Coordinates of C-alpha atoms and ligand atoms in Angstrom, one line a residue:
M6 CA 16.5 -34.5 -81.4
I7 CA 15.7 -30.9 -80.5
Y8 CA 14.2 -28.5 -83.0
D9 CA 15.3 -25.3 -81.4
E10 CA 18.4 -26.2 -79.5
E11 CA 19.0 -22.6 -78.3
F12 CA 15.5 -21.9 -76.8
E13 CA 14.5 -25.3 -75.7
T14 CA 17.6 -25.8 -73.6
L15 CA 18.0 -22.3 -72.2
P16 CA 19.5 -22.4 -68.7
H17 CA 16.9 -21.4 -66.1
E18 CA 18.2 -18.0 -65.3
A19 CA 18.3 -17.0 -69.0
L20 CA 14.8 -18.5 -69.5
E21 CA 13.4 -16.4 -66.6
A22 CA 15.1 -13.3 -67.9
L23 CA 13.6 -13.9 -71.3
Q24 CA 10.2 -14.6 -69.7
L25 CA 10.3 -11.4 -67.8
K26 CA 11.2 -9.3 -70.8
R27 CA 8.4 -10.8 -72.9
L28 CA 6.0 -10.6 -70.0
R29 CA 6.5 -6.9 -69.7
Q30 CA 6.0 -6.4 -73.4
V31 CA 2.7 -8.4 -73.5
V32 CA 1.3 -6.8 -70.4
Q33 CA 2.0 -3.4 -71.9
R34 CA 0.5 -4.5 -75.2
V35 CA -2.8 -5.6 -73.7
Y36 CA -3.1 -2.6 -71.3
H37 CA -2.8 -0.2 -74.3
N38 CA -4.7 -2.2 -76.9
V39 CA -7.5 -4.1 -75.1
G40 CA -10.1 -2.1 -73.1
F41 CA -11.0 -5.2 -71.0
Y42 CA -7.5 -5.4 -69.6
K43 CA -7.1 -1.7 -69.0
K44 CA -10.3 -1.8 -67.0
A45 CA -9.4 -5.0 -65.1
F46 CA -5.8 -3.8 -64.3
D47 CA -7.0 -0.4 -63.2
K48 CA -9.7 -1.9 -61.0
A49 CA -7.1 -4.2 -59.4
G50 CA -4.8 -1.3 -58.8
V51 CA -2.0 -2.8 -60.9
S52 CA -0.1 -1.2 -63.7
P53 CA 2.3 -2.7 -66.3
D54 CA 5.0 -0.4 -64.9
N55 CA 5.0 -2.3 -61.6
L56 CA 6.1 -5.5 -63.2
N57 CA 9.7 -5.9 -61.9
T58 CA 9.8 -9.6 -61.3
I59 CA 7.8 -12.6 -62.6
E60 CA 6.4 -12.9 -59.1
D61 CA 4.7 -9.5 -59.5
L62 CA 2.3 -11.1 -62.0
K63 CA 0.5 -12.7 -59.1
R64 CA -1.1 -9.4 -58.3
F65 CA -2.6 -9.2 -61.7
P66 CA -6.2 -10.4 -62.2
M67 CA -6.9 -13.7 -63.8
T68 CA -8.9 -14.1 -67.0
T69 CA -11.7 -16.7 -67.3
K70 CA -13.6 -18.4 -70.1
Q71 CA -16.6 -16.1 -69.1
D72 CA -14.5 -13.1 -69.8
L73 CA -13.9 -14.5 -73.3
R74 CA -17.6 -15.1 -73.7
D75 CA -18.4 -11.6 -72.6
N76 CA -16.1 -10.2 -75.2
Y77 CA -17.4 -12.5 -78.0
P78 CA -16.3 -12.5 -80.8
F79 CA -13.3 -10.2 -81.2
G80 CA -13.4 -8.0 -78.1
L81 CA -10.1 -9.3 -76.6
F82 CA -8.0 -9.0 -79.8
A83 CA -4.9 -6.8 -79.4
A84 CA -4.3 -6.3 -83.1
P85 CA -6.5 -4.6 -85.7
M86 CA -8.5 -7.0 -87.9
S87 CA -6.4 -5.9 -90.9
N88 CA -3.4 -7.7 -89.2
I89 CA -5.3 -10.8 -88.5
V90 CA -4.9 -13.6 -91.0
R91 CA -6.7 -16.5 -89.3
L92 CA -9.6 -17.2 -87.0
H93 CA -10.4 -20.4 -85.1
A94 CA -13.0 -21.2 -82.5
S95 CA -13.3 -23.8 -79.8
S96 CA -15.4 -26.7 -80.8
G97 CA -18.9 -27.7 -79.9
T98 CA -20.2 -24.5 -78.6
T99 CA -23.1 -22.3 -79.6
G100 CA -23.4 -18.6 -79.6
A101 CA -20.7 -17.1 -77.5
S102 CA -18.1 -19.7 -78.1
T103 CA -14.4 -18.8 -77.9
V104 CA -13.0 -17.2 -81.0
V105 CA -9.3 -16.8 -81.4
G106 CA -7.3 -14.8 -83.9
Y107 CA -3.8 -15.0 -85.3
T108 CA -1.5 -12.5 -87.0
R109 CA 1.0 -13.8 -89.6
Q110 CA 3.6 -13.8 -86.9
D111 CA 1.4 -15.8 -84.6
I112 CA 0.9 -18.5 -87.3
E113 CA 4.7 -18.6 -87.8
T114 CA 5.2 -19.0 -84.0
W115 CA 2.6 -21.8 -83.9
A116 CA 4.2 -23.6 -86.8
E117 CA 7.6 -23.4 -85.1
L118 CA 6.2 -24.8 -81.8
M119 CA 4.4 -27.6 -83.6
G120 CA 7.7 -28.2 -85.4
R121 CA 9.3 -28.6 -82.0
C122 CA 6.6 -31.2 -81.1
F123 CA 7.2 -33.3 -84.2
V124 CA 10.9 -33.2 -83.8
A125 CA 10.5 -34.1 -80.1
A126 CA 8.7 -37.3 -81.3
G127 CA 11.7 -38.1 -83.6
L128 CA 10.1 -37.0 -86.9
T129 CA 12.1 -35.4 -89.8
K130 CA 11.5 -34.3 -93.3
N131 CA 11.7 -37.9 -94.4
D132 CA 8.4 -38.7 -92.6
I133 CA 4.9 -38.8 -94.1
I134 CA 2.4 -37.5 -91.5
H135 CA -1.2 -38.7 -91.7
N136 CA -3.1 -35.8 -90.1
A137 CA -6.5 -36.9 -88.9
Y138 CA -7.2 -34.0 -86.6
G139 CA -10.2 -32.1 -87.9
Y140 CA -9.5 -29.3 -90.3
G141 CA -11.7 -26.2 -89.8
L142 CA -12.5 -24.0 -86.8
F143 CA -10.9 -26.6 -84.5
T144 CA -7.2 -25.8 -84.1
G145 CA -6.0 -29.4 -84.3
G146 CA -6.0 -29.9 -88.1
L147 CA -4.3 -26.7 -89.3
G148 CA -2.1 -26.5 -86.3
A149 CA -0.5 -29.9 -86.9
H150 CA -0.5 -29.2 -90.7
Y151 CA 1.7 -26.1 -90.5
G152 CA 4.0 -27.8 -88.0
A153 CA 4.4 -30.8 -90.3
E154 CA 5.2 -28.6 -93.3
K155 CA 7.6 -26.6 -91.1
I156 CA 9.9 -29.6 -90.5
G157 CA 9.6 -30.5 -94.2
A158 CA 7.6 -33.7 -93.7
S159 CA 5.0 -34.7 -96.3
V160 CA 1.6 -34.1 -94.7
V161 CA -1.6 -36.0 -95.7
P162 CA -4.4 -33.6 -94.8
I163 CA -7.0 -36.3 -94.3
S164 CA -8.9 -34.5 -91.5
G165 CA -11.4 -36.5 -89.3
G166 CA -14.0 -39.1 -90.3
N167 CA -14.4 -41.3 -93.3
T168 CA -12.6 -44.1 -91.6
K169 CA -12.6 -46.7 -94.3
R170 CA -10.9 -44.2 -96.7
Q171 CA -8.4 -43.4 -93.9
V172 CA -7.5 -47.1 -93.7
M173 CA -7.0 -47.3 -97.4
I174 CA -4.7 -44.3 -97.4
L175 CA -2.7 -45.7 -94.5
Q176 CA -2.1 -48.7 -96.6
D177 CA -1.5 -47.0 -99.9
F178 CA 0.5 -43.8 -98.9
G179 CA 2.5 -45.6 -96.2
P180 CA 2.6 -42.7 -93.7
T181 CA 5.1 -43.1 -90.9
A182 CA 3.3 -41.0 -88.4
I183 CA -0.3 -40.3 -87.5
C184 CA -1.9 -37.4 -85.6
C185 CA -5.4 -37.7 -84.2
T186 CA -7.3 -38.0 -80.9
P187 CA -6.4 -41.1 -78.9
S188 CA -10.0 -42.4 -79.1
Y189 CA -10.0 -42.1 -82.9
A190 CA -6.7 -44.0 -83.1
L191 CA -8.3 -46.9 -81.4
N192 CA -11.4 -46.6 -83.6
L193 CA -9.2 -46.6 -86.7
A194 CA -7.3 -49.7 -85.4
E195 CA -10.6 -51.5 -84.8
Q196 CA -12.2 -50.6 -88.1
G197 CA -9.1 -51.4 -90.0
T198 CA -8.9 -54.8 -88.4
A199 CA -12.5 -55.4 -89.2
M200 CA -11.7 -54.7 -92.8
G201 CA -9.2 -57.5 -92.7
V202 CA -6.1 -55.2 -92.6
D203 CA -3.3 -56.0 -90.3
M204 CA -2.9 -52.6 -88.7
R205 CA 0.4 -53.6 -87.1
K206 CA 2.0 -54.1 -90.5
L207 CA 1.5 -50.6 -91.7
A208 CA 4.5 -48.2 -92.1
L209 CA 3.3 -46.2 -89.1
R210 CA 5.9 -45.9 -86.3
V211 CA 4.8 -42.8 -84.4
G212 CA 1.5 -41.4 -83.2
I213 CA 0.9 -37.9 -81.7
F214 CA -2.3 -37.9 -79.7
G215 CA -4.1 -35.2 -77.7
A216 CA -7.1 -32.9 -77.5
E217 CA -8.9 -35.2 -74.9
P218 CA -7.9 -37.0 -71.7
W219 CA -6.4 -40.5 -72.1
T220 CA -4.6 -42.9 -69.9
E221 CA -1.4 -45.0 -69.9
K222 CA -3.6 -48.0 -70.4
M223 CA -4.9 -46.5 -73.6
R224 CA -1.3 -45.7 -74.7
D225 CA -0.5 -49.4 -74.3
E226 CA -3.6 -50.4 -76.3
I227 CA -2.9 -48.0 -79.1
E228 CA 0.8 -48.9 -79.3
K229 CA 0.0 -52.6 -79.5
A230 CA -2.9 -52.2 -82.0
L231 CA -0.9 -50.1 -84.4
S232 CA 2.6 -51.2 -83.5
I233 CA 3.8 -47.6 -82.9
K234 CA 5.3 -45.3 -80.3
A235 CA 2.5 -43.0 -78.9
F236 CA 3.1 -39.5 -77.7
N237 CA 1.0 -37.1 -75.7
I238 CA 0.5 -33.6 -76.9
Y239 CA -1.4 -30.8 -75.1
G240 CA -2.9 -27.5 -76.1
L241 CA -6.0 -25.4 -76.1
S242 CA -7.4 -23.0 -78.6
E243 CA -7.4 -20.0 -76.2
I244 CA -3.6 -20.3 -75.7
M245 CA -2.7 -21.2 -79.2
G246 CA -4.0 -24.7 -80.2
P247 CA -2.0 -27.9 -80.1
G248 CA 1.7 -27.5 -79.3
V249 CA 1.6 -25.8 -75.9
A250 CA 3.3 -28.8 -74.5
M251 CA 4.7 -32.1 -75.8
E252 CA 6.4 -35.3 -74.6
C253 CA 9.9 -36.0 -75.7
D254 CA 11.2 -39.2 -77.3
E255 CA 13.8 -39.9 -74.6
V256 CA 11.4 -40.0 -71.6
R257 CA 7.7 -39.7 -72.5
D258 CA 6.9 -38.9 -68.9
G259 CA 5.3 -35.5 -68.9
M260 CA 5.0 -32.9 -71.6
H261 CA 7.5 -30.1 -71.8
I262 CA 5.7 -26.8 -71.7
F263 CA 7.3 -24.3 -74.1
E264 CA 8.1 -21.9 -71.4
D265 CA 9.8 -19.3 -73.6
H266 CA 6.3 -18.7 -75.1
F267 CA 4.0 -19.6 -72.2
L268 CA 4.3 -18.7 -68.6
V269 CA 2.6 -21.3 -66.4
E270 CA 1.3 -21.2 -62.9
T271 CA -0.6 -23.8 -60.8
I272 CA -3.4 -22.6 -58.6
D273 CA -5.8 -23.9 -56.2
P274 CA -9.1 -23.9 -58.2
K275 CA -11.1 -23.0 -55.1
T276 CA -9.1 -20.2 -53.7
G277 CA -7.2 -19.0 -56.7
E278 CA -4.0 -19.2 -54.7
T279 CA -0.7 -20.0 -56.3
L280 CA 0.5 -23.5 -55.3
P281 CA 4.1 -24.5 -54.9
A282 CA 5.9 -26.3 -57.7
G283 CA 4.9 -29.9 -58.0
S284 CA 1.5 -29.6 -56.5
E285 CA -1.7 -30.8 -58.2
G286 CA -3.8 -27.8 -59.3
E287 CA -5.4 -25.9 -62.1
L288 CA -3.0 -24.6 -64.8
V289 CA -3.0 -20.9 -65.5
F290 CA -1.3 -19.6 -68.6
T291 CA 0.0 -16.3 -69.8
T292 CA 1.0 -16.1 -73.4
L293 CA 4.4 -14.3 -73.8
T294 CA 4.6 -13.8 -77.6
K295 CA 1.2 -13.8 -79.1
E296 CA 0.2 -10.7 -81.0
A297 CA -3.5 -11.0 -81.9
F298 CA -4.9 -12.8 -78.9
P299 CA -2.6 -12.5 -75.9
L300 CA -4.0 -13.8 -72.6
I301 CA -2.9 -12.8 -69.2
R302 CA -3.3 -15.5 -66.4
Y303 CA -5.9 -17.5 -68.3
R304 CA -7.6 -20.2 -66.1
T305 CA -7.6 -23.4 -68.2
R306 CA -9.7 -25.4 -65.7
D307 CA -7.3 -28.3 -66.5
I308 CA -6.1 -30.0 -63.4
C309 CA -2.6 -31.5 -63.4
R310 CA 0.8 -31.5 -61.8
I311 CA 4.0 -29.8 -63.1
D312 CA 7.2 -31.7 -62.6
P313 CA 10.1 -29.3 -62.1
T314 CA 12.8 -31.9 -62.1
P315 CA 15.3 -31.8 -65.0
C316 CA 14.7 -34.1 -68.0
R317 CA 17.3 -36.5 -69.5
C318 CA 16.5 -35.1 -73.0
G319 CA 18.3 -31.8 -72.2
R320 CA 15.3 -29.6 -72.6
T321 CA 15.0 -27.2 -69.6
H322 CA 11.3 -26.5 -70.0
R323 CA 9.3 -28.1 -67.1
R324 CA 7.0 -31.0 -67.8
M325 CA 3.2 -31.2 -67.1
G326 CA 1.7 -34.5 -66.2
R327 CA -1.4 -36.0 -67.8
V328 CA -4.5 -33.8 -67.4
L329 CA -6.2 -35.5 -64.4
G330 CA -9.6 -33.7 -64.8
R331 CA -11.2 -30.4 -65.1
S332 CA -12.3 -28.0 -62.4
D333 CA -15.5 -27.2 -64.2
D334 CA -18.1 -29.5 -65.7
M335 CA -16.9 -29.3 -69.3
L336 CA -17.1 -32.7 -71.0
I337 CA -15.0 -33.7 -73.9
I338 CA -16.9 -36.1 -76.1
R339 CA -15.0 -37.5 -79.1
G340 CA -12.9 -34.3 -79.0
V341 CA -15.9 -31.9 -78.9
N342 CA -16.0 -29.7 -75.9
V343 CA -19.5 -29.3 -74.4
F344 CA -20.9 -28.0 -71.2
P345 CA -24.1 -29.5 -69.7
S346 CA -25.5 -26.0 -69.6
Q347 CA -25.4 -26.0 -73.4
I348 CA -27.3 -29.2 -73.6
E349 CA -29.8 -27.7 -71.2
A350 CA -30.2 -24.7 -73.5
V351 CA -31.1 -27.1 -76.3
L352 CA -33.7 -29.0 -74.2
I353 CA -35.3 -25.8 -73.1
G354 CA -36.0 -24.8 -76.6
I355 CA -38.2 -27.9 -77.2
E356 CA -41.8 -28.0 -76.2
G357 CA -42.8 -31.1 -74.3
L358 CA -39.5 -31.6 -72.6
E359 CA -38.6 -30.5 -69.0
P360 CA -35.1 -29.2 -68.1
H361 CA -34.7 -32.3 -65.9
Y362 CA -32.0 -34.4 -67.4
Q363 CA -29.0 -36.6 -66.9
L364 CA -26.1 -37.1 -69.1
I365 CA -24.4 -40.5 -69.3
V366 CA -21.0 -40.6 -70.9
D367 CA -19.5 -43.9 -71.6
R368 CA -17.2 -45.6 -74.0
E369 CA -18.2 -48.3 -76.4
G370 CA -15.1 -50.0 -77.8
S371 CA -12.9 -46.9 -78.3
L372 CA -15.6 -44.3 -79.0
D373 CA -17.2 -42.0 -76.5
T374 CA -20.9 -42.2 -76.3
L375 CA -23.4 -39.7 -74.8
E376 CA -26.9 -40.6 -73.7
V377 CA -29.2 -37.8 -72.8
Q378 CA -32.0 -38.9 -70.5
V379 CA -34.7 -36.2 -70.4
E380 CA -38.1 -36.0 -68.7
L381 CA -41.3 -35.5 -70.7
S382 CA -43.6 -32.8 -69.4
E383 CA -46.7 -34.0 -67.6
K384 CA -48.9 -32.8 -70.5
Q385 CA -46.7 -34.5 -73.1
F386 CA -46.7 -37.7 -71.1
A387 CA -50.5 -37.7 -70.7
G388 CA -51.0 -37.5 -74.4
A389 CA -48.1 -39.8 -75.2
D390 CA -49.9 -42.9 -76.4
E391 CA -48.9 -42.0 -79.9
I392 CA -45.4 -43.5 -80.3
K393 CA -45.0 -41.4 -83.4
T394 CA -45.2 -38.2 -81.4
L395 CA -42.5 -39.4 -79.0
Q396 CA -40.3 -40.5 -81.9
K397 CA -40.7 -37.1 -83.4
L398 CA -39.6 -35.4 -80.2
E399 CA -36.6 -37.7 -79.9
N400 CA -35.5 -37.0 -83.5
R401 CA -35.9 -33.3 -83.0
L402 CA -33.7 -33.3 -79.9
R403 CA -31.1 -35.5 -81.6
K404 CA -31.0 -33.2 -84.6
D405 CA -30.8 -30.0 -82.5
M406 CA -27.9 -31.4 -80.4
K407 CA -26.1 -32.2 -83.7
D408 CA -26.8 -28.9 -85.3
Y409 CA -26.1 -26.7 -82.3
L410 CA -23.4 -28.6 -80.4
G411 CA -21.9 -30.8 -83.0
I412 CA -22.4 -34.0 -81.0
T413 CA -24.4 -37.1 -81.7
A414 CA -26.3 -38.4 -78.7
K415 CA -28.5 -41.3 -77.8
I416 CA -31.8 -39.8 -76.6
K417 CA -34.0 -41.5 -73.9
L418 CA -37.3 -39.8 -73.0
V419 CA -38.3 -40.7 -69.5
E420 CA -41.5 -40.3 -67.4
P421 CA -42.0 -37.1 -65.5
K422 CA -40.4 -36.9 -62.0
T423 CA -38.1 -39.9 -62.5
I424 CA -34.8 -38.1 -62.7
Q425 CA -33.2 -37.4 -59.3
R426 CA -33.7 -33.9 -58.0
S427 CA -31.0 -31.8 -56.5
E428 CA -30.4 -31.8 -52.8
G429 CA -27.6 -29.3 -53.0
K430 CA -25.0 -29.5 -55.6
I431 CA -26.5 -31.4 -58.5
S432 CA -24.6 -33.7 -60.6
R433 CA -26.1 -34.1 -64.0
V434 CA -23.3 -36.1 -65.5
V435 CA -22.5 -39.7 -65.0
D436 CA -19.1 -40.4 -66.6
K437 CA -18.5 -44.1 -66.8
R438 CA -15.3 -43.8 -68.9
N439 CA -12.9 -44.1 -66.0
L440 CA -10.4 -41.7 -67.6
Ligands
DLL6 O1 -8.0 -29.6 -78.2 C1 -6.1 -28.4 -79.1 C2 -5.4 -29.6 -79.4 C3 -5.6 -30.2 -80.7 C4 -4.6 -30.2 -78.5 C5 -4.9 -31.3 -81.0 C6 -3.9 -31.4 -78.8 C7 -4.0 -31.9 -80.1 P1 -9.6 -27.2 -77.5 O2 -10.6 -27.8 -78.5 O3 -9.7 -25.8 -77.2 O4 -8.1 -27.4 -78.1 O5 -9.6 -28.1 -76.2 C8 -8.7 -27.8 -75.2 O6 -8.7 -30.1 -74.4 O7 -8.2 -27.5 -72.1 C9 -7.9 -29.9 -72.2 O8 -9.0 -30.0 -71.4 C10 -8.1 -30.9 -73.4 N1 -6.9 -31.4 -73.9 C11 -6.1 -31.0 -74.9 N2 -5.0 -31.8 -75.0 C12 -5.1 -32.7 -74.0 C13 -4.3 -33.9 -73.6 C14 -7.5 -28.6 -78.4 N3 -3.2 -34.2 -74.2 C15 -8.9 -28.8 -74.0 N4 -4.7 -34.6 -72.6 C16 -7.9 -28.6 -72.9 C17 -5.9 -34.3 -71.9 C18 -6.3 -32.5 -73.3 N5 -6.7 -33.3 -72.3

């Protein structure tokens, strides 16, 4: 089933013509409404008037997460605050996190695109959707919510957490579809089973999972544990939230990027050069229809490959493969995005600790775990015979990590000079999850 037959199956030439038309509009819009872009385009010697083909976009500068931080919170908005009806922010970040705004029309577009995703997974107004993506500043909850209402389904806005209650609601309300992160789906299955519930006998038949990397092996596990068909959905707050790309029911091999709304390029993350179709590289998006927060050539840091071959389902939009990794050091722990530098900032604020640390990410059962190993200062170590003092320090660090970054971590204080020192490029992260 296809939600928007006309736009999702546009022949290539028509799609490109539409993209060019929209591209010109958005580039004009940012040039005239956002000081940052005017400056950046002028500096690069490009003008919205020189945009005659889509190829011409390559001469325009790229936008990075740092640019977003530098313009925190609203500096890149292209619409006046009076036209903005919603704000979201990327998860797990302190201070200069990424704030995104939406006009009423942006919310409508987003709901439409999420509607496309649900229909691509075979859902209709007869479905009940258990939406366990977090509601709040994170885009997952409300994004999926509006899409579910858009197709007329009944949505259960359960949000994240409170797993026992979720299991009860899954039994009592009989939802036919579930939305959450893949790791939470496994966690739910485990906890439900531990409660004595046969999780394969629920009414669930479809799951829509994203917001963090996962594998085909996890797909198999989830499908078996819940007896459902599992779909991959991709998105990021900066570009819109969930619903930038979605697998189709017919093939489930790659996610169709909604190319009438997002122009995608693949670049070499080291040189910034555009790569030929089908190569593995970093995805770069330009939003074509957003009003409040358009982005031109935004570097996602997500590494993946785009499959340009036609899909059996009839959609003409190209498909992106699974996200293979990131070109920066951002970690996604239980759906929360966090940079090691943010953890460092928390450590530095605590007396008695040194900024020598190592992060060990692992998976216990289906849940991501983070252990922070951090060195005590010499002075602290010398006077550390009091276990109570050390425990206090550990608790303080655990609490600060939770308060500032939104993540729960295991803390291990280690002796001075025991953490390996850099001999060039330091790797502070040991990721044992094998994703
Ligand atoms: O995670 C939006 C979302 C919500 C997508 C619900 C899907 C479902 P952010 O918090 O801004 O937004 O995180 C965006 O998450 O750049 C990827 O690195 C990663 N990511 C998102 N979807 C997938 C996926 C939401 N299907 C960052 N596979 C992105 C792998 C994903 N990684």
